[in-house]
Short mmCIF file of C-alpha atoms in Angstrom, two decimals:
data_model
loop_
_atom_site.label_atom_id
_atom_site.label_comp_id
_atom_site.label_asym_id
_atom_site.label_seq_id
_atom_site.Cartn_x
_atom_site.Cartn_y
_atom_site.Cartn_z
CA UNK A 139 14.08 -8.97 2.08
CA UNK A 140 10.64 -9.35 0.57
CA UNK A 141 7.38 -9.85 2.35
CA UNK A 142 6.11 -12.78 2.70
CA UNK A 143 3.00 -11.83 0.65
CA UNK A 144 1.45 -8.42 0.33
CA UNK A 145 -2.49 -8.39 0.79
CA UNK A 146 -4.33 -5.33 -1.26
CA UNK A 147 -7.72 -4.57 -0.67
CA UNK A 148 -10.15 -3.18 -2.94
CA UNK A 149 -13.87 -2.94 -4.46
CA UNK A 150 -14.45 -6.26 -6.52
CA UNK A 151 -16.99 -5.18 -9.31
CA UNK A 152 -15.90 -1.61 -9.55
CA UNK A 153 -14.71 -0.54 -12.71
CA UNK A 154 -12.71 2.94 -12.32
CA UNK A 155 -9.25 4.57 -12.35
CA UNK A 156 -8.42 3.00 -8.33
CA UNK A 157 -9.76 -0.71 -9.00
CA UNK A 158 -8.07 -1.01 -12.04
CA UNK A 159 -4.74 0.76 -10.50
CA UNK A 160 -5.10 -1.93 -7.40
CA UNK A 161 -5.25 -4.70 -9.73
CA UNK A 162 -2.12 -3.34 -11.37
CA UNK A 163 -0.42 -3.21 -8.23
CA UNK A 164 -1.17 -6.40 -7.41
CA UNK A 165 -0.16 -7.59 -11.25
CA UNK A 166 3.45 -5.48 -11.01
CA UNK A 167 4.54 -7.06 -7.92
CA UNK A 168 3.82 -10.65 -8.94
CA UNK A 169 6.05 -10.05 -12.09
CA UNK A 170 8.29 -8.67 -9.21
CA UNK A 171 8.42 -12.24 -7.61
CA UNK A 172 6.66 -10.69 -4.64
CA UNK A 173 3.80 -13.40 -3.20
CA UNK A 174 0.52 -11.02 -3.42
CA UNK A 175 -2.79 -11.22 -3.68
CA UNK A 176 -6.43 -8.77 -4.00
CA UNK A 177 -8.91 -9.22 -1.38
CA UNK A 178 -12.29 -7.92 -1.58
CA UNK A 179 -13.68 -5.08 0.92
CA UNK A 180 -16.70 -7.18 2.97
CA UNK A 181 -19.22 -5.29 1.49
CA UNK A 182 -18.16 -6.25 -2.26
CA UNK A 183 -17.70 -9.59 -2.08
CA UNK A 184 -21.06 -10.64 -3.35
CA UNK A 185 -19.54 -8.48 -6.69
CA UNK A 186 -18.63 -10.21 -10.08
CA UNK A 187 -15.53 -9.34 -10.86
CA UNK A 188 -14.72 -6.94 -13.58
CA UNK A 189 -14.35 -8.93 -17.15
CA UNK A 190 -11.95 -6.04 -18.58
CA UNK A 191 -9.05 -6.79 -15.89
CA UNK A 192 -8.80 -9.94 -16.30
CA UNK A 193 -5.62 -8.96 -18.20
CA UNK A 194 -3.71 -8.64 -15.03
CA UNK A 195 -2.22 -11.29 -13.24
CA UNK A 196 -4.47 -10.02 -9.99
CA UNK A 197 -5.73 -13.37 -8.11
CA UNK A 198 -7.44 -13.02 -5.04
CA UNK A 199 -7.64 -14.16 -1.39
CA UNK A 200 -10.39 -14.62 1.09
CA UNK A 201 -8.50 -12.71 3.64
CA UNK A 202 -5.20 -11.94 4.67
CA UNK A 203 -3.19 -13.44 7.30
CA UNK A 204 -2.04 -11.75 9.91
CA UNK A 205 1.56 -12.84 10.36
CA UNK A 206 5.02 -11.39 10.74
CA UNK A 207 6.66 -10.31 7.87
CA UNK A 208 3.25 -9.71 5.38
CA UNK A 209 2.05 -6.14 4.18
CA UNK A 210 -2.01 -5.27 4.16
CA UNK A 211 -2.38 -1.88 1.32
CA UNK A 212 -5.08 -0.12 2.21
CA UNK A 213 -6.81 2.31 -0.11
CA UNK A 214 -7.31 5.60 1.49
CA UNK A 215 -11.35 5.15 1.34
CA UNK A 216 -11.50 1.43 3.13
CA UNK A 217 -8.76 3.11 5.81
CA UNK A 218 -10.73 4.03 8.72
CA UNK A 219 -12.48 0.72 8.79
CA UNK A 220 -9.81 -1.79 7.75
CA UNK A 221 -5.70 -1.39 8.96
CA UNK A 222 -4.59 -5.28 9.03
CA UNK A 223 -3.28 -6.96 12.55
CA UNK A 224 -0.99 -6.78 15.04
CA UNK A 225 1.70 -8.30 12.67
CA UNK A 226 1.21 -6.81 9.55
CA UNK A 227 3.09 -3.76 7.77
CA UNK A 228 0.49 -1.72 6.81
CA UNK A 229 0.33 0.95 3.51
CA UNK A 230 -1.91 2.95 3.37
CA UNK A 231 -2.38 4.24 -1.12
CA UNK A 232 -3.72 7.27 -1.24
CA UNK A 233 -5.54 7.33 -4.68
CA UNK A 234 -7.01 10.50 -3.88
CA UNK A 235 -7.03 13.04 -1.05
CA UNK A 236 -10.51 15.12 -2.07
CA UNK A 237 -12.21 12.10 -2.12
CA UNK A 238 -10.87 10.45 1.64
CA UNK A 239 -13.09 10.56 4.83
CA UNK A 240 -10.25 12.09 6.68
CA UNK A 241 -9.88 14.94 4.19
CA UNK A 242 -13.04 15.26 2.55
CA UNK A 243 -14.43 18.37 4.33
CA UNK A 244 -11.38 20.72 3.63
CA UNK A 245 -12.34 22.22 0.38
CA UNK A 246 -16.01 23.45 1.65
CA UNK A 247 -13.79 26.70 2.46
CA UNK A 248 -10.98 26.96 -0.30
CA UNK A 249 -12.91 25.74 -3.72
CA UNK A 250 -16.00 28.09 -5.11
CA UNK A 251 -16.73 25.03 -7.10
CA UNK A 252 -16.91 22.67 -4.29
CA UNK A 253 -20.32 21.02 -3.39
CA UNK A 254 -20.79 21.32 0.18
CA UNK A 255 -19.89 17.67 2.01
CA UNK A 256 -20.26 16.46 5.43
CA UNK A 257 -17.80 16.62 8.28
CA UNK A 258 -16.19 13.02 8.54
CA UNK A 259 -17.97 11.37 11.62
CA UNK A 260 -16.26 10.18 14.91
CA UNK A 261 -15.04 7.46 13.63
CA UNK A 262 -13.80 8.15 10.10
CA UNK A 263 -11.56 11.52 12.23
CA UNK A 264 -8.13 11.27 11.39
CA UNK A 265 -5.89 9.85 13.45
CA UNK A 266 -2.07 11.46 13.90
CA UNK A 267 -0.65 9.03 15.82
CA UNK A 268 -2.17 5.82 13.44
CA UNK A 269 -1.34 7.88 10.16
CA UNK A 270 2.37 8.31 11.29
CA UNK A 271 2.66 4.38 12.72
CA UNK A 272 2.14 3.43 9.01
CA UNK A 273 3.62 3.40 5.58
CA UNK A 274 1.85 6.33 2.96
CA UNK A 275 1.85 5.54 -0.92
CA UNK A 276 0.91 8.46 -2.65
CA UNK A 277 -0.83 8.18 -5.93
CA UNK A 278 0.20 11.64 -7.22
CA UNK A 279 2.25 14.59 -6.10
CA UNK A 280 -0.75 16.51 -4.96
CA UNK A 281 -1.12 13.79 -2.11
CA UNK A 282 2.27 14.02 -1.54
CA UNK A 283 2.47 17.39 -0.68
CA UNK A 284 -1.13 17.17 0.89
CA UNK A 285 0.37 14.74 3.75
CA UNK A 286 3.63 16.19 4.02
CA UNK A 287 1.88 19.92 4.72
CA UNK A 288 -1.50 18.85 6.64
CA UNK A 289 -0.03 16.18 8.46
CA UNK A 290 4.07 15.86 8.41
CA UNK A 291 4.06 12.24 7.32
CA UNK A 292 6.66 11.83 3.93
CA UNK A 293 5.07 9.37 1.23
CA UNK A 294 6.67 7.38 -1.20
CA UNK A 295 5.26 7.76 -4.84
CA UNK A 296 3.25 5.35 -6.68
CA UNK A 297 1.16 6.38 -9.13
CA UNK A 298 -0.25 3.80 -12.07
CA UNK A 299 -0.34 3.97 -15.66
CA UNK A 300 -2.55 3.85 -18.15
CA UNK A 301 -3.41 1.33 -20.77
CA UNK A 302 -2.16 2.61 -24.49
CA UNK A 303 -3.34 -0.74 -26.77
CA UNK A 304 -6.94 1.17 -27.02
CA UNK A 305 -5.59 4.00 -28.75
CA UNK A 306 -4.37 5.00 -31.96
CA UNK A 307 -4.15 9.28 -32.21
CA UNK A 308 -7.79 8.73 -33.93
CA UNK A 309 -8.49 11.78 -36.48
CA UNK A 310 -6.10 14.01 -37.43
CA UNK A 311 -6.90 17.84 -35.51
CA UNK A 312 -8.11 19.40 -38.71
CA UNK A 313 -10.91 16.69 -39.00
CA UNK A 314 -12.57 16.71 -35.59
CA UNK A 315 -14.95 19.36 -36.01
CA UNK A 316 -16.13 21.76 -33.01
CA UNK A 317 -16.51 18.38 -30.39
CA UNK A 318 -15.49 18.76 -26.65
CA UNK A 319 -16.20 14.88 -24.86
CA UNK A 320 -16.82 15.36 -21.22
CA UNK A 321 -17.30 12.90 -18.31
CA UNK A 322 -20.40 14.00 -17.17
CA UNK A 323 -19.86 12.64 -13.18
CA UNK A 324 -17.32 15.65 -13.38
CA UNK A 325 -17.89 18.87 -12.81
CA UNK A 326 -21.34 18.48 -13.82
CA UNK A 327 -22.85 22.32 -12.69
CA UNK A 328 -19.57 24.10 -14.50
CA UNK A 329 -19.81 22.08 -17.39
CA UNK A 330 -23.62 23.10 -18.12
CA UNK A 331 -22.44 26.74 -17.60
CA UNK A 332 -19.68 26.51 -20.05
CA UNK A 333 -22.30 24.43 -22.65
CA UNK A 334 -24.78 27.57 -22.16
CA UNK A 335 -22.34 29.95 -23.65
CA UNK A 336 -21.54 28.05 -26.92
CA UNK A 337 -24.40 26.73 -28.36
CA UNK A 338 -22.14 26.24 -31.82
CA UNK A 339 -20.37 23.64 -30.41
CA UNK A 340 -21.24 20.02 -29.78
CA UNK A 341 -20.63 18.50 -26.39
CA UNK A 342 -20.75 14.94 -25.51
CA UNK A 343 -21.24 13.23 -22.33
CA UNK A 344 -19.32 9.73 -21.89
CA UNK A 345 -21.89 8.33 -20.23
CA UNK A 346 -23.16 4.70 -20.72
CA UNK A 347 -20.04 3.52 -23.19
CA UNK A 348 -17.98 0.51 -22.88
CA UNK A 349 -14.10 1.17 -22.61
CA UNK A 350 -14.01 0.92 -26.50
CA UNK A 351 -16.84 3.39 -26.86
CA UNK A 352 -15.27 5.86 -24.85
CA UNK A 353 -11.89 5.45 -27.02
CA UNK A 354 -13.70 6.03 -30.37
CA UNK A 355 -15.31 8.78 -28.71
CA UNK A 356 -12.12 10.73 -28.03
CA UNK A 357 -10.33 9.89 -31.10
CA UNK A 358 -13.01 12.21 -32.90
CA UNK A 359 -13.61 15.15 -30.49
CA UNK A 360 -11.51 17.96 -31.14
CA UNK A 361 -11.18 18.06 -26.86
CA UNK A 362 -11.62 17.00 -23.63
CA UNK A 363 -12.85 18.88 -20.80
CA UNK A 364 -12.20 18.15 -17.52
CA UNK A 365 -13.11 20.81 -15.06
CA UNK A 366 -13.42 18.37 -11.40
CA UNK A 367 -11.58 18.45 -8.71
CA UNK A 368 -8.87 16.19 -9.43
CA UNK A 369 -8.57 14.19 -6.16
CA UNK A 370 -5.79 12.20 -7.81
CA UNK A 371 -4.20 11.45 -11.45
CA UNK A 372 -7.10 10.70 -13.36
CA UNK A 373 -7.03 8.22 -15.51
CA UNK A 374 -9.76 9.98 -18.82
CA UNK A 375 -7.64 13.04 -19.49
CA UNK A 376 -4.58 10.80 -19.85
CA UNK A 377 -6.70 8.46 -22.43
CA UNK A 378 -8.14 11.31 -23.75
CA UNK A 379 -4.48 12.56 -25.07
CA UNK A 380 -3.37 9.45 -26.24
CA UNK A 381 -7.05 9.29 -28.45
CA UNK A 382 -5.38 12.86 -29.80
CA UNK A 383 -8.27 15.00 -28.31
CA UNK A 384 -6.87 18.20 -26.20
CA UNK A 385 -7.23 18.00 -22.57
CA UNK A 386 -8.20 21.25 -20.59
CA UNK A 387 -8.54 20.64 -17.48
CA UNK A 388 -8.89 22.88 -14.19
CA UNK A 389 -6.32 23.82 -11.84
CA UNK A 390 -7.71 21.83 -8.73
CA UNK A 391 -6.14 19.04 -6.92
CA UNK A 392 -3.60 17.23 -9.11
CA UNK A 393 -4.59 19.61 -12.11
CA UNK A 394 -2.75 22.55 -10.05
CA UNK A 395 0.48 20.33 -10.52
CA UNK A 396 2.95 20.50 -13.49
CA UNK A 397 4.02 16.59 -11.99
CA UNK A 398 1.03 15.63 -12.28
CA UNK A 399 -0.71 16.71 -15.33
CA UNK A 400 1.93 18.39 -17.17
CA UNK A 401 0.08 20.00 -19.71
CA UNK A 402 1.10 23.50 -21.04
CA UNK A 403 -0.38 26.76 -19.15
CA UNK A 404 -2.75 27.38 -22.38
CA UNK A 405 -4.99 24.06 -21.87
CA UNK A 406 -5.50 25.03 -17.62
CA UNK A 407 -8.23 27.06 -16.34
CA UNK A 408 -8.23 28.74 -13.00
CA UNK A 409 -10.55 27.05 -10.75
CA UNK A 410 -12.33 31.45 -9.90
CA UNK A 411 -15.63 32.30 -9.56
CA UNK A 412 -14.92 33.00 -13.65
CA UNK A 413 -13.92 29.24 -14.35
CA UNK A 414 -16.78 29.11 -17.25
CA UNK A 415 -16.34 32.02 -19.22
CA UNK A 416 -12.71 31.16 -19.02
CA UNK A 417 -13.07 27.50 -19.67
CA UNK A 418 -15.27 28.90 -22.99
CA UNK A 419 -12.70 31.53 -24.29
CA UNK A 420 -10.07 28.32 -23.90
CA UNK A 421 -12.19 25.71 -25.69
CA UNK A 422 -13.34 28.78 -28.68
CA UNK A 423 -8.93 29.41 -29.18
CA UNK A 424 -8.36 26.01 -29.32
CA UNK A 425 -11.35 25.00 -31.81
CA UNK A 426 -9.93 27.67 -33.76
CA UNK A 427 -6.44 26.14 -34.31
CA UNK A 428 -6.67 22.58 -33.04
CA UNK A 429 -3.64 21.44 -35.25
CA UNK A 430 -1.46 23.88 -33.32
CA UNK A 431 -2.78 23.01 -29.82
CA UNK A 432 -2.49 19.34 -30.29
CA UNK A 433 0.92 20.07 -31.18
CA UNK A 434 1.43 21.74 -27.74
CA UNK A 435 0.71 18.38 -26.12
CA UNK A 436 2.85 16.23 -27.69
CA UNK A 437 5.26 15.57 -24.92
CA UNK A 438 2.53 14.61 -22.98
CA UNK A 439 0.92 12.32 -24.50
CA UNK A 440 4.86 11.01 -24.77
CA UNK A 441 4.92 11.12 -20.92
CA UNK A 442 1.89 8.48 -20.83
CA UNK A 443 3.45 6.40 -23.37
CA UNK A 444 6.24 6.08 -20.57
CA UNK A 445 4.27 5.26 -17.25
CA UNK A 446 4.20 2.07 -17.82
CA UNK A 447 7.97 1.60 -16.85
CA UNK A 448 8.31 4.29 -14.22
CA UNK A 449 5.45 2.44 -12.52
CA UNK A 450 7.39 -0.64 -12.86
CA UNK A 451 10.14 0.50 -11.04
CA UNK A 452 8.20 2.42 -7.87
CA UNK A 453 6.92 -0.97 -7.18
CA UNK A 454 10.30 -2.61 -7.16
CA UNK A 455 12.01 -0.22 -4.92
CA UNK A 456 9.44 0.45 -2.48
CA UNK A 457 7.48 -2.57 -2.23
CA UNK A 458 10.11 -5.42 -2.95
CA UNK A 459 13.39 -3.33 -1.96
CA UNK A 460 11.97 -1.46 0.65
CA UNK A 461 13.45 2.21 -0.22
CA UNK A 462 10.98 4.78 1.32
CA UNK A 463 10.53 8.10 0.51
CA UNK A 464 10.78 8.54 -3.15
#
């Protein structure tokens, strides 16, 4: 039995990986024949709305009615101040765990890379009781396993997919040169470490492009680098492969899991006190045979080709047919 419409808040005038995967959400379930709808977070709703998703069949509502048999999803950032009614079933999407009020002070202890965050406050602590009265979509395997260790609570899977009609495989390896595109919001300390040690090479930001701009970007670096925390599956790295640039990433968060970012054990760093000079000895082996490391990620850049229809599908059976646990 469906819902009788599914409500899915979010940040209107945001443009990153969540928005655009709640505005898919929203799209995949109306192609479902589920009634659903976006509604803005209060403190966005003085936002434009972003031009570049107006591809998705995403309207929105002014709020959402609290009746039997609707569903509220609640990104895990707008969760400690938002949960819906008395009525409503209420999801809670957990597009990242790093990144969550609940979770956000963990790492301070575990990551030599993390910068040092405040304690959630009194009203953002977590909950056991509320997090197990609810429904958990998890965005990646990472927050999968997060909630099922930290907190017993099973998920069902939902991740997103990315966008392929931006990409072409761009140059062919041999022609990219000695380019590594970053995202300079990630990682930014490491990253100027690992820039410091090869001066021969030519590293550039992604900073202050459009969507196309980034996309010709990739398609002539030779890689990208991605050495952040991961909180979920980003959305660059997995744009970054289809523009035929090699993604290296760091094993933190989602990057730790083969699910998740299955790229081969050459193009993952360790996240040690050592993650530079081991991010630069990767970068300097691939630069020096790029056709043969591109080659290595050719199933998955075949794997993003595909997430389109697997996404499909997690939104049928959990959100229209109601199987849990997945």
């Amino acid at each position: 039995m469906s819902f009788g419409h599914v409500y899915v808040f979010y940040p209107r005038g945001l443009r990153t990986g969540g928005p655009e995967a709640l505005h898919q959400l929203v799209d995949s379930l109306r192609r479902n024949g589920q009634k659903a709808s976006l509604v803005p977070h209060p403190a966005s709703v003085g936002n434009e709305r972003v031009p570049d998703y107006d591809k998705y069949d995403a309207p929105e509502s002014a709020a959402v009615v609290d009746a039997p048999g609707n569903a509220v999803v609640v990104p895990e950032v707008y969760l400690h101040g938002l949960g819906g009614g008395r009525h409503l079933e209420v999801f809670c999407w957990w597009l990242s765990i790093d990144n969550s009020p609940y979770f956000r002070a963990d790492w301070q202890s575990r990551d030599p890379w993390q910068v040092t965050i405040e304690a959630p406050t009194q009203n953002e602590a977590l909950d056991v009781a509320r997090m197990r009265g609810m429904r958990h979509l998890t965005q990646s395997h990472y927050a999968w396993s997060y909630l099922f260790t930290r907190m017993g609570v099973t998920g069902s899977t939902l991740t997103d997919w990315t966008d392929t009609s931006r990409f072409d495989g761009g140059l062919p390896a041999a022609e990219r040169g000695r380019t590594v595109a970053y995202n300079p919001t990630k990682a930014a300390v490491i990253t100027e470490l690992v820039k410091a040690e090869m001066p021969d090479v030519e590293f550039v930001p992604l900073r202050d492009m459009t969507p196309d701009e980034i996309a010709g970007t990739l398609s002539r670096s030779a890689i990208y680098l991605d050495l952040g925390h991961h909180p979920g599956r980003d959305r660059l790295p997995r744009e970054a492969a289809l523009a035929g640039a090699t993604v290296v990433v760091a094993r933190r968060g989602s990057a730790a899991y083969h699910v998740d970012v299955p790229l081969p054990r050459e193009h993952r760093v360790d996240a040690t006190t050592e993650l530079p000079d081991l991010a630069a000895a990767r970068i300097r082996a691939i630069l020096d045979d790029p056709q043969h490391h591109s080659d290595l990620q050719k199933d998955y850049r075949a794997g993003i080709a595909d997430e389109r229809a697997a996404f499909e599908e997690q939104v049928r059976r959990v959100l229209v047919a109601h199987e849990y646990g997945d």
